[in-house]
Amino acid sequence: MHLLWILMEFLLISQVSAAPTVDVQSEAGCILSCSNEYGQCLTKANGLWHEYQHNRARIQAIVRRCCLYNEKNPAAKESDSFAACVRLRCGAMLYGCQIKKVHEDRNQDDDDGGGGSDDDDDDEVEEEEEDNDDDDYDDYADNDDDDDDDDD
């Protein structure tokens, strides 16, 4: 009887140890490759950051497009956005993107002397999209080779 229990415990332990494990390096590499594509997409906003208040709507539209475009669309392509890429390529879900502008040079008198870069909570805008309204992105999206993205 004891031999049967020992055999069952050994079988149980071998089953647990044979369970598939998540390859962390592979997952990190997958997300990193999507992140690189996301960074390339964000270059569309490069010249706009110097006048952030004036260009805020354009910057947010570009970042939303690069981050969340077609995030829930079953026909999405990996190149549509960061969210679509990590969902299709990595099997992960993204629930929002964060836009954070850091001041490069400030002319205000602050506790830290008013200069340098600093993380300010007032410049933080958190973007979480519940539905995917493609009309917001059309004005600022680069659709030269993605003509099938518009579902008008």
PDB file of C-alpha atoms in Angstrom:
ATOM      1  CA  MET A   1       0.000   0.000   0.000  1.00  0.00           C
ATOM      2  CA  HIS A   2       2.819   2.423   0.871  1.00  0.00           C
ATOM      3  CA  LEU A   3       4.496   1.582  -2.390  1.00  0.00           C
ATOM      4  CA  LEU A   4       1.354   2.616  -4.272  1.00  0.00           C
ATOM      5  CA  TRP A   5       1.281   6.000  -2.458  1.00  0.00           C
ATOM      6  CA  ILE A   6       4.953   6.595  -3.179  1.00  0.00           C
ATOM      7  CA  LEU A   7       4.412   5.727  -6.830  1.00  0.00           C
ATOM      8  CA  MET A   8       1.420   8.109  -7.048  1.00  0.00           C
ATOM      9  CA  GLU A   9       3.395  10.934  -5.397  1.00  0.00           C
ATOM     10  CA  PHE A  10       6.290  10.379  -7.770  1.00  0.00           C
ATOM     11  CA  LEU A  11       3.900  10.428 -10.719  1.00  0.00           C
ATOM     12  CA  LEU A  12       2.277  13.630  -9.442  1.00  0.00           C
ATOM     13  CA  ILE A  13       5.640  15.345  -8.921  1.00  0.00           C
ATOM     14  CA  SER A  14       6.827  14.340 -12.383  1.00  0.00           C
ATOM     15  CA  GLN A  15       3.618  15.723 -13.931  1.00  0.00           C
ATOM     16  CA  VAL A  16       4.020  19.051 -12.133  1.00  0.00           C
ATOM     17  CA  SER A  17       7.653  19.377 -13.146  1.00  0.00           C
ATOM     18  CA  ALA A  18       6.762  18.513 -16.754  1.00  0.00           C
ATOM     19  CA  ALA A  19       4.244  21.367 -16.943  1.00  0.00           C
ATOM     20  CA  PRO A  20       5.157  23.939 -19.563  1.00  0.00           C
ATOM     21  CA  THR A  21       6.940  27.005 -18.271  1.00  0.00           C
ATOM     22  CA  VAL A  22       6.923  30.478 -19.735  1.00  0.00           C
ATOM     23  CA  ASP A  23      10.168  31.332 -21.451  1.00  0.00           C
ATOM     24  CA  VAL A  24      10.790  34.763 -19.965  1.00  0.00           C
ATOM     25  CA  GLN A  25      13.596  35.667 -22.367  1.00  0.00           C
ATOM     26  CA  SER A  26      11.469  34.750 -25.359  1.00  0.00           C
ATOM     27  CA  GLU A  27       8.553  36.793 -24.028  1.00  0.00           C
ATOM     28  CA  ALA A  28      10.810  39.774 -23.328  1.00  0.00           C
ATOM     29  CA  GLY A  29      12.311  39.532 -26.814  1.00  0.00           C
ATOM     30  CA  CYS A  30       8.862  39.417 -28.355  1.00  0.00           C
ATOM     31  CA  ILE A  31       7.713  42.500 -26.469  1.00  0.00           C
ATOM     32  CA  LEU A  32      10.992  44.261 -27.245  1.00  0.00           C
ATOM     33  CA  SER A  33      10.512  43.715 -30.986  1.00  0.00           C
ATOM     34  CA  CYS A  34       6.990  45.180 -30.754  1.00  0.00           C
ATOM     35  CA  SER A  35       8.395  48.037 -28.704  1.00  0.00           C
ATOM     36  CA  ASN A  36      10.944  48.803 -31.424  1.00  0.00           C
ATOM     37  CA  GLU A  37       8.153  49.025 -34.014  1.00  0.00           C
ATOM     38  CA  TYR A  38       6.201  51.257 -31.617  1.00  0.00           C
ATOM     39  CA  GLY A  39       9.213  53.549 -31.305  1.00  0.00           C
ATOM     40  CA  GLN A  40       9.458  53.789 -35.089  1.00  0.00           C
ATOM     41  CA  CYS A  41       5.785  54.734 -35.270  1.00  0.00           C
ATOM     42  CA  LEU A  42       6.236  57.437 -32.631  1.00  0.00           C
ATOM     43  CA  THR A  43       8.822  59.213 -34.782  1.00  0.00           C
ATOM     44  CA  LYS A  44       5.827  60.794 -36.574  1.00  0.00           C
ATOM     45  CA  ALA A  45       5.484  63.061 -33.528  1.00  0.00           C
ATOM     46  CA  ASN A  46       9.171  64.022 -33.254  1.00  0.00           C
ATOM     47  CA  GLY A  47       8.893  67.658 -34.329  1.00  0.00           C
ATOM     48  CA  LEU A  48       5.690  68.254 -32.374  1.00  0.00           C
ATOM     49  CA  TRP A  49       7.006  67.895 -28.827  1.00  0.00           C
ATOM     50  CA  HIS A  50       8.700  71.308 -28.704  1.00  0.00           C
ATOM     51  CA  GLU A  51       5.292  73.024 -28.688  1.00  0.00           C
ATOM     52  CA  TYR A  52       3.447  70.408 -26.674  1.00  0.00           C
ATOM     53  CA  GLN A  53       0.468  72.538 -25.615  1.00  0.00           C
ATOM     54  CA  HIS A  54      -0.169  73.661 -29.189  1.00  0.00           C
ATOM     55  CA  ASN A  55       0.279  70.151 -30.653  1.00  0.00           C
ATOM     56  CA  ARG A  56      -1.217  68.147 -27.807  1.00  0.00           C
ATOM     57  CA  ALA A  57      -4.196  66.805 -29.789  1.00  0.00           C
ATOM     58  CA  ARG A  58      -2.008  65.737 -32.714  1.00  0.00           C
ATOM     59  CA  ILE A  59       0.526  64.088 -30.404  1.00  0.00           C
ATOM     60  CA  GLN A  60      -2.194  62.176 -28.562  1.00  0.00           C
ATOM     61  CA  ALA A  61      -3.766  61.010 -31.829  1.00  0.00           C
ATOM     62  CA  ILE A  62      -0.403  59.752 -33.089  1.00  0.00           C
ATOM     63  CA  VAL A  63       0.391  58.001 -29.811  1.00  0.00           C
ATOM     64  CA  ARG A  64      -3.079  56.417 -29.653  1.00  0.00           C
ATOM     65  CA  ARG A  65      -2.693  55.181 -33.206  1.00  0.00           C
ATOM     66  CA  CYS A  66       0.781  53.778 -32.586  1.00  0.00           C
ATOM     67  CA  CYS A  67      -0.264  52.184 -29.320  1.00  0.00           C
ATOM     68  CA  LEU A  68      -3.862  51.020 -29.619  1.00  0.00           C
ATOM     69  CA  TYR A  69      -4.975  50.984 -33.274  1.00  0.00           C
ATOM     70  CA  ASN A  70      -6.903  47.772 -34.071  1.00  0.00           C
ATOM     71  CA  GLU A  71      -6.130  46.412 -30.602  1.00  0.00           C
ATOM     72  CA  LYS A  72      -9.348  44.348 -30.510  1.00  0.00           C
ATOM     73  CA  ASN A  73      -9.813  43.802 -34.243  1.00  0.00           C
ATOM     74  CA  PRO A  74      -9.523  40.101 -35.147  1.00  0.00           C
ATOM     75  CA  ALA A  75      -8.265  41.093 -38.612  1.00  0.00           C
ATOM     76  CA  ALA A  76      -5.485  43.296 -37.210  1.00  0.00           C
ATOM     77  CA  LYS A  77      -1.913  43.059 -38.416  1.00  0.00           C
ATOM     78  CA  GLU A  78       1.157  43.109 -36.168  1.00  0.00           C
ATOM     79  CA  SER A  79       2.245  46.356 -37.791  1.00  0.00           C
ATOM     80  CA  ASP A  80      -1.006  48.169 -36.869  1.00  0.00           C
ATOM     81  CA  SER A  81       0.011  49.130 -33.326  1.00  0.00           C
ATOM     82  CA  PHE A  82       1.905  48.058 -30.235  1.00  0.00           C
ATOM     83  CA  ALA A  83      -1.257  46.511 -28.757  1.00  0.00           C
ATOM     84  CA  ALA A  84      -1.995  44.536 -31.923  1.00  0.00           C
ATOM     85  CA  CYS A  85       1.624  43.391 -32.129  1.00  0.00           C
ATOM     86  CA  VAL A  86       1.827  42.084 -28.556  1.00  0.00           C
ATOM     87  CA  ARG A  87      -1.586  40.418 -28.889  1.00  0.00           C
ATOM     88  CA  LEU A  88      -0.757  38.648 -32.149  1.00  0.00           C
ATOM     89  CA  ARG A  89       2.966  38.011 -31.759  1.00  0.00           C
ATOM     90  CA  CYS A  90       3.295  37.504 -27.998  1.00  0.00           C
ATOM     91  CA  GLY A  91      -0.181  36.465 -26.848  1.00  0.00           C
ATOM     92  CA  ALA A  92      -0.321  39.390 -24.404  1.00  0.00           C
ATOM     93  CA  MET A  93      -2.972  42.053 -23.871  1.00  0.00           C
ATOM     94  CA  LEU A  94      -2.428  45.771 -23.505  1.00  0.00           C
ATOM     95  CA  TYR A  95      -4.975  47.811 -21.565  1.00  0.00           C
ATOM     96  CA  GLY A  96      -3.738  51.338 -22.208  1.00  0.00           C
ATOM     97  CA  CYS A  97      -0.813  53.522 -23.103  1.00  0.00           C
ATOM     98  CA  GLN A  98       0.740  56.290 -21.107  1.00  0.00           C
ATOM     99  CA  ILE A  99       1.934  59.531 -22.644  1.00  0.00           C
ATOM    100  CA  LYS A 100       4.466  61.352 -20.549  1.00  0.00           C
ATOM    101  CA  LYS A 101       6.223  64.528 -21.567  1.00  0.00           C
ATOM    102  CA  VAL A 102       9.316  65.473 -19.623  1.00  0.00           C
ATOM    103  CA  HIS A 103      10.360  69.109 -19.659  1.00  0.00           C
ATOM    104  CA  GLU A 104      13.739  69.644 -21.274  1.00  0.00           C
ATOM    105  CA  ASP A 105      14.160  73.194 -20.065  1.00  0.00           C
ATOM    106  CA  ARG A 106      11.830  75.019 -17.754  1.00  0.00           C
ATOM    107  CA  ASN A 107      11.811  78.707 -16.976  1.00  0.00           C
ATOM    108  CA  GLN A 108       9.786  78.333 -13.804  1.00  0.00           C
ATOM    109  CA  ASP A 109      11.101  78.733 -10.283  1.00  0.00           C
ATOM    110  CA  ASP A 110      10.681  75.377  -8.580  1.00  0.00           C
ATOM    111  CA  ASP A 111      12.149  73.770  -5.512  1.00  0.00           C
ATOM    112  CA  ASP A 112      14.754  72.077  -7.693  1.00  0.00           C
ATOM    113  CA  GLY A 113      16.029  75.308  -9.231  1.00  0.00           C
ATOM    114  CA  GLY A 114      13.742  75.375 -12.266  1.00  0.00           C
ATOM    115  CA  GLY A 115      15.956  73.537 -14.713  1.00  0.00           C
ATOM    116  CA  GLY A 116      16.736  70.078 -15.951  1.00  0.00           C
ATOM    117  CA  SER A 117      14.336  67.301 -16.669  1.00  0.00           C
ATOM    118  CA  ASP A 118      11.890  66.238 -14.058  1.00  0.00           C
ATOM    119  CA  ASP A 119       8.926  63.888 -13.956  1.00  0.00           C
ATOM    120  CA  ASP A 120       5.855  66.016 -13.351  1.00  0.00           C
ATOM    121  CA  ASP A 121       2.488  64.497 -12.565  1.00  0.00           C
ATOM    122  CA  ASP A 122       0.711  67.403 -14.266  1.00  0.00           C
ATOM    123  CA  ASP A 123       2.217  66.468 -17.636  1.00  0.00           C
ATOM    124  CA  GLU A 124       1.031  62.910 -17.417  1.00  0.00           C
ATOM    125  CA  VAL A 125      -1.890  61.868 -19.580  1.00  0.00           C
ATOM    126  CA  GLU A 126      -3.103  58.330 -19.353  1.00  0.00           C
ATOM    127  CA  GLU A 127      -4.842  57.029 -22.430  1.00  0.00           C
ATOM    128  CA  GLU A 128      -7.130  54.055 -22.057  1.00  0.00           C
ATOM    129  CA  GLU A 129      -9.396  53.260 -24.961  1.00  0.00           C
ATOM    130  CA  GLU A 130     -12.507  51.167 -24.439  1.00  0.00           C
ATOM    131  CA  ASP A 131     -13.641  51.239 -28.061  1.00  0.00           C
ATOM    132  CA  ASN A 132     -11.542  51.643 -31.158  1.00  0.00           C
ATOM    133  CA  ASP A 133     -12.745  54.758 -32.999  1.00  0.00           C
ATOM    134  CA  ASP A 134     -10.588  54.814 -36.120  1.00  0.00           C
ATOM    135  CA  ASP A 135     -11.807  58.297 -37.169  1.00  0.00           C
ATOM    136  CA  ASP A 136      -9.607  59.914 -34.507  1.00  0.00           C
ATOM    137  CA  TYR A 137      -6.500  58.477 -36.101  1.00  0.00           C
ATOM    138  CA  ASP A 138      -7.101  59.081 -39.802  1.00  0.00           C
ATOM    139  CA  ASP A 139      -5.801  62.673 -39.867  1.00  0.00           C
ATOM    140  CA  TYR A 140      -2.423  61.771 -38.416  1.00  0.00           C
ATOM    141  CA  ALA A 141      -1.939  58.179 -39.474  1.00  0.00           C
ATOM    142  CA  ASP A 142       0.595  57.176 -42.076  1.00  0.00           C
ATOM    143  CA  ASN A 143      -1.536  55.041 -44.384  1.00  0.00           C
ATOM    144  CA  ASP A 144       0.713  55.030 -47.454  1.00  0.00           C
ATOM    145  CA  ASP A 145       0.938  51.256 -47.573  1.00  0.00           C
ATOM    146  CA  ASP A 146      -1.974  50.361 -45.303  1.00  0.00           C
ATOM    147  CA  ASP A 147      -4.944  51.476 -47.409  1.00  0.00           C
ATOM    148  CA  ASP A 148      -7.079  48.622 -46.092  1.00  0.00           C
ATOM    149  CA  ASP A 149      -7.050  50.064 -42.537  1.00  0.00           C
ATOM    150  CA  ASP A 150      -9.908  52.497 -43.184  1.00  0.00           C
ATOM    151  CA  ASP A 151     -13.277  50.871 -42.602  1.00  0.00           C
ATOM    152  CA  ASP A 152     -15.456  53.784 -43.742  1.00  0.00           C
TER     153      ASP A 152
END
